[in-house]
GROMACS .gro file of C-alpha atoms in nm:
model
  377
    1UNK     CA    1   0.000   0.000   0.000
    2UNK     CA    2   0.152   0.362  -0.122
    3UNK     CA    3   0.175   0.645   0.130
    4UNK     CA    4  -0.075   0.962   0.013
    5UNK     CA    5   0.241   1.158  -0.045
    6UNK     CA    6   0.373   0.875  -0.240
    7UNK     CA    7  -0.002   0.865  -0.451
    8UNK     CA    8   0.024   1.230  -0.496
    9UNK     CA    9   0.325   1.217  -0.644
   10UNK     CA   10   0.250   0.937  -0.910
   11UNK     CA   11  -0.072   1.125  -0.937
   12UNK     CA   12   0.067   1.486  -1.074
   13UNK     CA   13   0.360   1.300  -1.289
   14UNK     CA   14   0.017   1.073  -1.428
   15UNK     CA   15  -0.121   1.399  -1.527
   16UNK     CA   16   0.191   1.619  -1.639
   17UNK     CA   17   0.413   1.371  -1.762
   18UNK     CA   18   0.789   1.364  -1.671
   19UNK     CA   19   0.894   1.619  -1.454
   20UNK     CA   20   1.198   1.704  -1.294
   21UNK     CA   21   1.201   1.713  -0.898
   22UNK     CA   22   1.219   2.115  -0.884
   23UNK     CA   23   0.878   2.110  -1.050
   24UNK     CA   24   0.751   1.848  -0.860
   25UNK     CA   25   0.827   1.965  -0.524
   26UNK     CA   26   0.669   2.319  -0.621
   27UNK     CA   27   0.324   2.115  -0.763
   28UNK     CA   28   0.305   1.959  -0.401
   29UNK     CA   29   0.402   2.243  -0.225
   30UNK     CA   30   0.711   2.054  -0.048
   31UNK     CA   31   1.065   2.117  -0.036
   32UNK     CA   32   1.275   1.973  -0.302
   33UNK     CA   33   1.446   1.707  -0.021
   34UNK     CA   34   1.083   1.636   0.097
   35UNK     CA   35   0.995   1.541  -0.258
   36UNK     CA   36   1.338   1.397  -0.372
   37UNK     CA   37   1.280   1.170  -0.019
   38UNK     CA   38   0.927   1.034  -0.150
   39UNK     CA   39   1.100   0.984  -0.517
   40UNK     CA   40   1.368   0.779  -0.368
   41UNK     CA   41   1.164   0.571  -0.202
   42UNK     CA   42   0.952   0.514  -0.542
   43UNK     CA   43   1.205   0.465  -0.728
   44UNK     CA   44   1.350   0.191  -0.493
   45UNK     CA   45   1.017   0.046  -0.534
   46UNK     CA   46   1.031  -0.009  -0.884
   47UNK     CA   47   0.678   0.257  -0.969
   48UNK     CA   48   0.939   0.579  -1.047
   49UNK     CA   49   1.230   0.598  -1.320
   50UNK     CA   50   1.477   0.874  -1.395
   51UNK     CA   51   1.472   0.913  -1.758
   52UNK     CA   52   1.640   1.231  -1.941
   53UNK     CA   53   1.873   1.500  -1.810
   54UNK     CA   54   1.758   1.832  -1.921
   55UNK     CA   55   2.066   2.102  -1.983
   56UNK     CA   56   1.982   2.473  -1.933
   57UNK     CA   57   2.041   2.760  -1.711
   58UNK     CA   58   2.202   2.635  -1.395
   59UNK     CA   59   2.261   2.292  -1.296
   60UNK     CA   60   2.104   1.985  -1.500
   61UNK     CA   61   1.775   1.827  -1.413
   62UNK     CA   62   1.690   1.472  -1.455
   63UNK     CA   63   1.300   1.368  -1.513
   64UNK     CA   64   1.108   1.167  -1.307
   65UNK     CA   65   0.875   0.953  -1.460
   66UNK     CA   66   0.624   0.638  -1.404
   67UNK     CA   67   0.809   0.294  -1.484
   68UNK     CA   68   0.582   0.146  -1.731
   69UNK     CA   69   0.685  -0.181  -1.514
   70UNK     CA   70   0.632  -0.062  -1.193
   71UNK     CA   71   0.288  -0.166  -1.165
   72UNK     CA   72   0.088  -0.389  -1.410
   73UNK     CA   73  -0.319  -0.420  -1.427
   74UNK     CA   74  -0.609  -0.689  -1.506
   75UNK     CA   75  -0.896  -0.569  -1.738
   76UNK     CA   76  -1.208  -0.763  -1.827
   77UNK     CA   77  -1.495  -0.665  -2.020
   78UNK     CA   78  -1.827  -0.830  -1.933
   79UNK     CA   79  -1.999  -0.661  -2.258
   80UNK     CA   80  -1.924  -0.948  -2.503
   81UNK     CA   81  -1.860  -1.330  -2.549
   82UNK     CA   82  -1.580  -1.445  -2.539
   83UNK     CA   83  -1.477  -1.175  -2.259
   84UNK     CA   84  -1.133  -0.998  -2.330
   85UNK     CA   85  -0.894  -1.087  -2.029
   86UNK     CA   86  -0.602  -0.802  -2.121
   87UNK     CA   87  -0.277  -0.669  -1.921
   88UNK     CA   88  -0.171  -0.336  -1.883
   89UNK     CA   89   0.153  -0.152  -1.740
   90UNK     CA   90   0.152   0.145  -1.588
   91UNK     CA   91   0.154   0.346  -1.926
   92UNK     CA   92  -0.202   0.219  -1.974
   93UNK     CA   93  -0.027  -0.051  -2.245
   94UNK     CA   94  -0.179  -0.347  -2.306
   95UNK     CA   95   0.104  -0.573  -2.314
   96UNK     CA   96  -0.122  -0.927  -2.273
   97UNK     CA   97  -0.431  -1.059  -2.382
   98UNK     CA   98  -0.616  -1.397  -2.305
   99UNK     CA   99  -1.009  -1.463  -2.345
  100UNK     CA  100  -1.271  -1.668  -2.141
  101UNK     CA  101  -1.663  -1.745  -2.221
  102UNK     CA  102  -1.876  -1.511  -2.104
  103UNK     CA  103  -2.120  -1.664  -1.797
  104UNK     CA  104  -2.392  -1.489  -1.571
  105UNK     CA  105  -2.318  -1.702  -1.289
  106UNK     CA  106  -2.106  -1.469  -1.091
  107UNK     CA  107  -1.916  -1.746  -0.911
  108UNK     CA  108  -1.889  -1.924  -1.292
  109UNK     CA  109  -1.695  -1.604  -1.399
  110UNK     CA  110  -1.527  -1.541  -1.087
  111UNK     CA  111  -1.345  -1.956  -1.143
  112UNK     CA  112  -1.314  -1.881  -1.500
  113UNK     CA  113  -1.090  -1.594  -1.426
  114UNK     CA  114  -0.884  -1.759  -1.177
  115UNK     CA  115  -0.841  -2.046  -1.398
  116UNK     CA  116  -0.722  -1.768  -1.715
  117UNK     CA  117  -0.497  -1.511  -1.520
  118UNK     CA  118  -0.171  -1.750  -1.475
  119UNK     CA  119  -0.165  -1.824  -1.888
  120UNK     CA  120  -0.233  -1.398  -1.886
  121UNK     CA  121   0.068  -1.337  -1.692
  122UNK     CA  122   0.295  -1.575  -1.800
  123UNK     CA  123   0.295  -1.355  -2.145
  124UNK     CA  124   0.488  -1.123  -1.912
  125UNK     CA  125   0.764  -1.205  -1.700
  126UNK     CA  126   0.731  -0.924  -1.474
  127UNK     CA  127   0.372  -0.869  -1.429
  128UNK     CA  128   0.322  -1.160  -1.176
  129UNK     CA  129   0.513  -1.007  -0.899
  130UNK     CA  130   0.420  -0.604  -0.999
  131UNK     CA  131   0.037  -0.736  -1.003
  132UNK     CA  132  -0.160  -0.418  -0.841
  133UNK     CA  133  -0.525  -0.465  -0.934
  134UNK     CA  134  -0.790  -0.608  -1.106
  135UNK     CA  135  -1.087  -0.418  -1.282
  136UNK     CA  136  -1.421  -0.543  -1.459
  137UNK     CA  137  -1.603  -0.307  -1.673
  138UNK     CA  138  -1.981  -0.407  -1.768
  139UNK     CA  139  -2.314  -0.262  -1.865
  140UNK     CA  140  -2.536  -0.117  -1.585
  141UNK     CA  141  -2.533   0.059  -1.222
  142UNK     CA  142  -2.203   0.024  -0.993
  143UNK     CA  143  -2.199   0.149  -0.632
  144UNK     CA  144  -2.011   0.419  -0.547
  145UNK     CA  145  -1.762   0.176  -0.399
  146UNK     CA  146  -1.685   0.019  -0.710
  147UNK     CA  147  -1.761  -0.342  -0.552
  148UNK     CA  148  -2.145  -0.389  -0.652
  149UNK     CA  149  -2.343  -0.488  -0.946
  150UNK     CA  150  -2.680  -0.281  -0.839
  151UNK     CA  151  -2.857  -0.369  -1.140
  152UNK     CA  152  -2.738  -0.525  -1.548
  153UNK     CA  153  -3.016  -0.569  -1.706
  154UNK     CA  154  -2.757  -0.735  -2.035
  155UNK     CA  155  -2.598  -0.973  -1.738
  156UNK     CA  156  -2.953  -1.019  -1.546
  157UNK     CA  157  -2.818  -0.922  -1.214
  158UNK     CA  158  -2.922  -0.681  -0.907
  159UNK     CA  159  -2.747  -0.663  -0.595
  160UNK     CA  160  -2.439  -0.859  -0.674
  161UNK     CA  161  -2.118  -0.866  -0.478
  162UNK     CA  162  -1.896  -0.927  -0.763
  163UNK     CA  163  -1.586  -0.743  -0.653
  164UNK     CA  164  -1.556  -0.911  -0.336
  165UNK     CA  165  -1.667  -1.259  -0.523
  166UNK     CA  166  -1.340  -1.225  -0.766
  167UNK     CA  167  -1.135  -1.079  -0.469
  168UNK     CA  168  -1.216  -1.415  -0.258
  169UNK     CA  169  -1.130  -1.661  -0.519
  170UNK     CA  170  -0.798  -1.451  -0.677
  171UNK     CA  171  -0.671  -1.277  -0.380
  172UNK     CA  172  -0.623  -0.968  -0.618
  173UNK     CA  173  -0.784  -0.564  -0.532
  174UNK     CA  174  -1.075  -0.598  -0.745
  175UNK     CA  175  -1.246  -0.252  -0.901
  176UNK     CA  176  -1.557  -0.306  -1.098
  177UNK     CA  177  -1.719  -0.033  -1.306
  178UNK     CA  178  -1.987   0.071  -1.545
  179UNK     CA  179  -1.833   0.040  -1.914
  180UNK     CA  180  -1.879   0.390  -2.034
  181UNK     CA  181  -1.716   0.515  -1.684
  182UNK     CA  182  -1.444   0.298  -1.723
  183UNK     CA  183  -1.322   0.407  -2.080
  184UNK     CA  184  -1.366   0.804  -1.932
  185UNK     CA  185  -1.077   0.700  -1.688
  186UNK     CA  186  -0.875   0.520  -1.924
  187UNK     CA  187  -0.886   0.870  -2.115
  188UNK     CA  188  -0.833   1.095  -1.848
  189UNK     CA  189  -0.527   0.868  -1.740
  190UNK     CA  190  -0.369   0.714  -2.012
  191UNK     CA  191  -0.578   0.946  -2.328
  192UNK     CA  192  -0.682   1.241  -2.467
  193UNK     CA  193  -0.803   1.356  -2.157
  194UNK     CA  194  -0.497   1.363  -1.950
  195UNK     CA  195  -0.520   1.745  -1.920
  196UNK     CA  196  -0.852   1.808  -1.909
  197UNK     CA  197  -1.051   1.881  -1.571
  198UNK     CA  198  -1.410   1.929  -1.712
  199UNK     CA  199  -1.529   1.666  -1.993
  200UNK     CA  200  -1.756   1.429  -2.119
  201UNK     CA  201  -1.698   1.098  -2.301
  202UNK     CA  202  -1.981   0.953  -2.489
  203UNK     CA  203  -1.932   0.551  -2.632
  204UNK     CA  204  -2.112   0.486  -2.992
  205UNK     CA  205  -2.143   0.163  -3.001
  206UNK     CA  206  -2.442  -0.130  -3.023
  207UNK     CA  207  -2.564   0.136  -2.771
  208UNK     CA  208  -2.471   0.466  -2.658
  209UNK     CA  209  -2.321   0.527  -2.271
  210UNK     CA  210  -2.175   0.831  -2.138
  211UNK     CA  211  -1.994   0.957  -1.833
  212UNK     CA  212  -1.863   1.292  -1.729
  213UNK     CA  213  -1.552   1.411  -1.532
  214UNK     CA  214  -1.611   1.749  -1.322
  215UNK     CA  215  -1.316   1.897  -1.127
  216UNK     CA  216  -1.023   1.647  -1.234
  217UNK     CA  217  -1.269   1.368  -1.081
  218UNK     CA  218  -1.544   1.101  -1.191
  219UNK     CA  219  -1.916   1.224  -1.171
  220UNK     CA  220  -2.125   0.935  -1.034
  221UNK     CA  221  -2.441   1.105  -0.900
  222UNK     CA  222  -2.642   1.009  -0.615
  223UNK     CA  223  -2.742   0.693  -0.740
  224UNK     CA  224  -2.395   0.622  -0.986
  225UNK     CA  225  -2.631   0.680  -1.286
  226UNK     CA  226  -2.491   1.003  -1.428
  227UNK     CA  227  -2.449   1.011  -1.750
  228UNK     CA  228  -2.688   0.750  -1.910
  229UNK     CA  229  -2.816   0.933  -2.193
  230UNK     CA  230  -2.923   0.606  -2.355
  231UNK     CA  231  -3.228   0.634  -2.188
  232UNK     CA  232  -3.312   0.979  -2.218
  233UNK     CA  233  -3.654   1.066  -2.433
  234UNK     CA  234  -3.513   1.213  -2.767
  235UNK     CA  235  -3.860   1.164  -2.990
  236UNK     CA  236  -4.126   1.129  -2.759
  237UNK     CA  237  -4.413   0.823  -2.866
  238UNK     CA  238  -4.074   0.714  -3.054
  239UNK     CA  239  -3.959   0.336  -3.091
  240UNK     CA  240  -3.993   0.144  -2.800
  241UNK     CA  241  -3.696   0.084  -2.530
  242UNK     CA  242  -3.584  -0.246  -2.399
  243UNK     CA  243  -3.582  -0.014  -2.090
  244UNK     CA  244  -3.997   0.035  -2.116
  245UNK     CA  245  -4.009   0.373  -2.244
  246UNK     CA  246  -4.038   0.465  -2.640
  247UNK     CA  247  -3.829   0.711  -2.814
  248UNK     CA  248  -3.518   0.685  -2.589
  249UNK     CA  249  -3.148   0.800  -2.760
  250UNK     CA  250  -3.067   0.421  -2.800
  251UNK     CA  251  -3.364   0.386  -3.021
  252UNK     CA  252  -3.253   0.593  -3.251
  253UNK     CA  253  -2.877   0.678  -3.274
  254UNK     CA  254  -2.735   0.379  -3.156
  255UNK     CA  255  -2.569   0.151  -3.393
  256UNK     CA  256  -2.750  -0.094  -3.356
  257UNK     CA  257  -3.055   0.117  -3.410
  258UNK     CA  258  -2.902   0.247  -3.756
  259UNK     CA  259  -2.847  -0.125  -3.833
  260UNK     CA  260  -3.220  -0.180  -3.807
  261UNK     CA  261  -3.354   0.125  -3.932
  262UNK     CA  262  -3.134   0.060  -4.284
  263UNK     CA  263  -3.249  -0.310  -4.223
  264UNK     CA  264  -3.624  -0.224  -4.223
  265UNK     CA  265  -3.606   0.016  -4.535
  266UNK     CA  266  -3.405  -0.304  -4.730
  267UNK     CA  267  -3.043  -0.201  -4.727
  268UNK     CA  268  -2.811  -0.459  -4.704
  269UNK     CA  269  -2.551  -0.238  -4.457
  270UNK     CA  270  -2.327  -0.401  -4.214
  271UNK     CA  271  -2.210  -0.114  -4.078
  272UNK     CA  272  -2.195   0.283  -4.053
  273UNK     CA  273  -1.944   0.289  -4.340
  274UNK     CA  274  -2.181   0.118  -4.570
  275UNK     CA  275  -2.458   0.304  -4.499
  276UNK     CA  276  -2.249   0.667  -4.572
  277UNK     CA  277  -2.148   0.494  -4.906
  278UNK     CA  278  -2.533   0.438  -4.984
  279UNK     CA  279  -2.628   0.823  -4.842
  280UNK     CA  280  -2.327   0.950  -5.066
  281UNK     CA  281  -2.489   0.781  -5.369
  282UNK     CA  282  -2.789   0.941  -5.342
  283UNK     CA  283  -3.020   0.664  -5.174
  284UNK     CA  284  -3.283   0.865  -4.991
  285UNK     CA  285  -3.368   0.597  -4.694
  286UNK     CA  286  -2.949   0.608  -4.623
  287UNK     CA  287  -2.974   0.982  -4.652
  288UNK     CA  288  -3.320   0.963  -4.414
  289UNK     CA  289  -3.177   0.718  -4.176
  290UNK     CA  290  -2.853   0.907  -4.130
  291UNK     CA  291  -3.011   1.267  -4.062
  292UNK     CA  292  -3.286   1.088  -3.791
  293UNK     CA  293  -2.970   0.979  -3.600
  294UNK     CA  294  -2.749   1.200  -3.627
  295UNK     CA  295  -3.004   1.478  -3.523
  296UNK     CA  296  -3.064   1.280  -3.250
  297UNK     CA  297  -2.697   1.248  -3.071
  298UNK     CA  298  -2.651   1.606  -3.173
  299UNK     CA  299  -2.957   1.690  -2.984
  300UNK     CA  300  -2.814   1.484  -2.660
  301UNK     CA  301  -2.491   1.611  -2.682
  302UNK     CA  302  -2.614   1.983  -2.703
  303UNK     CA  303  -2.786   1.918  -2.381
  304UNK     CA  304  -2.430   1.779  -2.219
  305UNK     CA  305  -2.296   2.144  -2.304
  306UNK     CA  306  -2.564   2.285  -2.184
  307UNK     CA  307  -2.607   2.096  -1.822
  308UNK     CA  308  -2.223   2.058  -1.777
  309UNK     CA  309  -1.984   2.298  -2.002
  310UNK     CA  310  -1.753   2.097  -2.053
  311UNK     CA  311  -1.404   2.159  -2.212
  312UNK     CA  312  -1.431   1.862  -2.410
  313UNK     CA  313  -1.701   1.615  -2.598
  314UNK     CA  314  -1.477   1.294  -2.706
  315UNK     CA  315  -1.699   1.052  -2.857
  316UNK     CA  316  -1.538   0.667  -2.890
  317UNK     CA  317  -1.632   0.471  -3.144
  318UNK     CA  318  -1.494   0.130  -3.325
  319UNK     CA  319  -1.620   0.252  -3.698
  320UNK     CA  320  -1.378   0.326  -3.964
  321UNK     CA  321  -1.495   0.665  -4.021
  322UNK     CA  322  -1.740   0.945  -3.834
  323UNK     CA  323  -1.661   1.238  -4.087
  324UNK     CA  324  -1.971   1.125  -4.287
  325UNK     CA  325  -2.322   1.277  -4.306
  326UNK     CA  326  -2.416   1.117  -3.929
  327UNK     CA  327  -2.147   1.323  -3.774
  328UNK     CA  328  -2.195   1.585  -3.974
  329UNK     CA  329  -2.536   1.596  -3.877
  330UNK     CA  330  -2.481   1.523  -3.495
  331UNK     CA  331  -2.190   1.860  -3.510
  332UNK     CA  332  -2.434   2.136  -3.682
  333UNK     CA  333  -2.785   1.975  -3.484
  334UNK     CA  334  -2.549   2.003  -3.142
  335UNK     CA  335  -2.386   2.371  -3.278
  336UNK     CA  336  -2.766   2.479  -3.321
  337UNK     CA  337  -2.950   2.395  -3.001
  338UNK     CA  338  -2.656   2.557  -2.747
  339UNK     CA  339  -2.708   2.913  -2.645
  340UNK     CA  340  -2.525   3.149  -2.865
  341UNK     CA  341  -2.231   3.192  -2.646
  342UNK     CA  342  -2.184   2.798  -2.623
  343UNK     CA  343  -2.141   2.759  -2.979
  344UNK     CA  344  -1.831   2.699  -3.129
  345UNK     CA  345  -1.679   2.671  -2.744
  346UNK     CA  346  -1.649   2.325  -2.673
  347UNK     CA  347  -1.432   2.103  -2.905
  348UNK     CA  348  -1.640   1.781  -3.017
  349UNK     CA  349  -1.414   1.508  -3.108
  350UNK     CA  350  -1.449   1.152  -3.231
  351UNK     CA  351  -1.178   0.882  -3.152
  352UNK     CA  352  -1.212   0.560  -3.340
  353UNK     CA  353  -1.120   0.253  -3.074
  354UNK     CA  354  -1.036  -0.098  -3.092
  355UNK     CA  355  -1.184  -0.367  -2.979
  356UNK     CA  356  -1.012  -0.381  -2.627
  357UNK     CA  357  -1.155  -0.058  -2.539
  358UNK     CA  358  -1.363  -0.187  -2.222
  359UNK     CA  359  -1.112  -0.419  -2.076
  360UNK     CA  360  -0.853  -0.147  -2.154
  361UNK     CA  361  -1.100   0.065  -1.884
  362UNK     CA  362  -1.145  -0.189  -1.691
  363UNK     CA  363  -0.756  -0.188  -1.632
  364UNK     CA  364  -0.779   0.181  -1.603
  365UNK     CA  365  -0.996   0.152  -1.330
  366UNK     CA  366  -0.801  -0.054  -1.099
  367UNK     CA  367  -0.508   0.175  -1.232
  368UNK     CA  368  -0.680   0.448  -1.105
  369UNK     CA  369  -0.717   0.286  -0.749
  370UNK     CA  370  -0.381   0.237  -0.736
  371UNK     CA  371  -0.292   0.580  -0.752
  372UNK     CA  372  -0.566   0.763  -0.597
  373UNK     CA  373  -0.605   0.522  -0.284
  374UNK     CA  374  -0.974   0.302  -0.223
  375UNK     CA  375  -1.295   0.460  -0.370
  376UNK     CA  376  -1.144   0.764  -0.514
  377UNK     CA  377  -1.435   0.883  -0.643
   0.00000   0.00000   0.00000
C-alpha cells in the first residue's frame, strides 16, 4: 500500500508527464528534499524511473517519470462473449491478452478468471510479482464503492457482490465499473483527456453510454447513474426501449438502431461505413436514416454542453470513419440547439477505438485505485 504523499506524487507526474524534482516539489508544495525523499523511495520500489537530463540555465535536471513496469493491471470486459482478459503496465499498455466465455453465474466467472490469469501473466515475466489490481467493466449501475453490481439488465443481475466474489477466489484488489465510466478514466489517465478537468466521453457503439468528469474527478451522481443518456426521451411516442419507455437515444442513434432502421427500409448495410457509401450515392432511406440519428446524438450532446460545459465532448467509437453525413449531422444539430455563447466553445471530437476498449478501462480503473487510494471517487 503507497503512502498519500507517495499517490500524490504518481498522481501529478500521471497527469503532467515527466517532470523534474524542482517542478515536482513546487506542484506539491514541499521542499525539493521532501519530494526527492518520497521519489527515492519510489524509485527503490520499482513505480518511479529517472529518464532524461535536461541542460539549461544552472545545474542539469533529470525527469522523473512512471516505470511502465512498476505496476501492471487486469482488465475484463463483461460486454461481449468471449470476454477480453487483457494486461496493462503502468503506461495504460496493453502488453497481454487472453479470453474466457462469457457466464452470468457470478461465481462461474469469478473460477473462470482464476483459472485464465496465470496463462495472462505468463505472457509477461514481470507482471506476476508487480500485479496491483484487477478491474471489470460491464453494462449497468455500480456502487459508489466500485464493488457492486446494483442492477445489469444485459448480465440479469441486481445486488451482486462481484468485486468481493473475484477478490475471494484470486486474492487480487478488485475494481468493478460501469463500461462507459471505465473508458472516461482510461482517457483521463492514459488518453486524450490527461489534461482536461471538465469533460464528457460519450461511447457509440451497439448502444450509446456516457460519463462525465467534473473537477479532475469522476461524476457518479447520487445513485452512480450520471451520464446515461441512452435512456433519455429524444422523440417522444418514438420506438420502443428495452428499458420500457419509447423514443429513448438508443432507439434511434445507436448503432444498432441504424443497423435496423437501414435493415427495415431493405439495405443490405453491415455497418456505418456502408450506410455513408449508400447516403453519398444518393439513396434517400441512407440519406433519411442518417439525418434521424445523427439529429438525435446532436440533440443529446447539445444538452451535455448545456447541463455541464464541458471543455471537451470525445466521442469513442470502433467505426472506420465518423466524418460522414451522421457526424456531420450530430456537429451542426449540437452547434444549433446551445445558447449562442456555447457555440463553437467546446471542441467535439471523435476517436475511433479498438476492440479492447472496455477491458482497456477496466484496467484503467483498478489503475486508477492504485494511484488515488480506495474509492477515489
Amino acid at each position: 500500500m503507497l503512502s498519500s504523499s507517495q499517490q500524490q506524487l504518481l498522481q501529478v507526474i500521471s497527469q503532467s508527464g515527466p517532470s523534474s524534482r524542482t517542478v515536482l516539489a513546487a506542484s506539491m508544495g514541499l521542499s525539493k528534499a521532501a519530494m526527492s525523499g518520497i521519489a527515492r523511495d519510489l524509485i527503490s520500489l520499482g513505480v518511479l524511473r529517472e529518464t532524461e537530463t535536461i541542460y539549461g540555465q544552472g545545474r542539469p535536471s533529470i525527469l522523473l517519470d512512471l516505470h511502465p513496469e512498476g505496476a501492471f493491471f487486469v482488465g475484463i470486459s463483461l460486454l461481449e462473449d468471449p470476454a477480453p482478459l487483457v494486461l496493462s503496465d503502468f503506461n495504460g499498455n496493453i502488453v497481454a491478452r487472453q479470453t474466457m466465455p462469457l457466464s452470468r453465474d457470478p461465481d462461474v466467472i469469478a473460477e473462470m478468471i482464476a483459472d485464465t490469469l496465470p496463462k495472462l501473466l505468463a505472457e509477461h515475466k514481470a507482471a506476476g510479482r508487480k500485479l496491483s489490481g484487477l478491474g471489470i467493466a460491464l453494462s449497468g449501475f455500480v456502487d459508489e464503492k466500485q464493488a457492486n453490481c446494483v442492477k445489469s439488465t444485459l448480465l440479469g443481475w441486481q445486488d451482486v457482490p462481484l468485486a468481493g466474489i473475484i477478490r475471494q477466489k484470486t486474492g487480487i484488489d478488485t475494481f468493478i465499473e460501469n463500461d462507459a465510466k471505465a473508458v472516461a478514466v482510461s482517457e483521463k489517465l492514459f488518453g486524450s483527456a490527461r489534461d482536461i478537468q471538465n469533460f464528457s466521453v460519450v461511447s457509440f457503439d451497439n448502444g450509446i453510454g456516457c460519463a462525465h468528469f467534473v473537477g479532475g474527478k469522476l461524476y457518479r451522481g447520487n445513485h452512480g447513474g450520471a451520464g446515461e443518456i441512452a435512456h433519455c426521451t429524444i422523440e417522444p411516442n418514438g420506438p420502443p426501449c428495452r428499458c420500457g419507455k419509447r423514443g429513448c437515444l438508443d432507439t434511434v442513434a445507436s448503432l444498432k438502431a441504424i443497423k435496423e432502421m437501414a435493415k427495415a427500409e431493405g439495405l443490405i448495410c453491415q455497418t456505418l461505413n456502408d450506410l455513408e457509401t449508400e447516403a453519398s450515392l444518393g439513396n434517400a432511406a441512407a440519406i433519411r436514416i442518417l439525418h434521424r440519428a445523427g439529429s438525435a446524438l446532436g440533440l443529446a450532446i447539445a444538452h451535455l454542453i448545456q447541463f455541464n460545459d464541458p471543455g471537451l465532448i470525445l466521442i469513442t467509437h470502433a467505426e472506420g470513419r465518423f466524418d460522414g453525413l451522421f457526424g456531420t449531422v450530430m456537429r451542426q444539430t449540437a452547434e444549433a440547439n446551445v445558447l449562442p455563447r456555447y457555440a463553437g466553445q467546446t471542441p467535439i471530437r471523435a476517436k475511433r477505438v479498438d476492440g479492447d476498449v472496455w477491458a482497456r478501462g477496466a484496467a484503467s480503473i483498478a489503475a486508477h485505485s492504485f494511484l488515488i487510494g480506495p474509492n477515489p471517487y
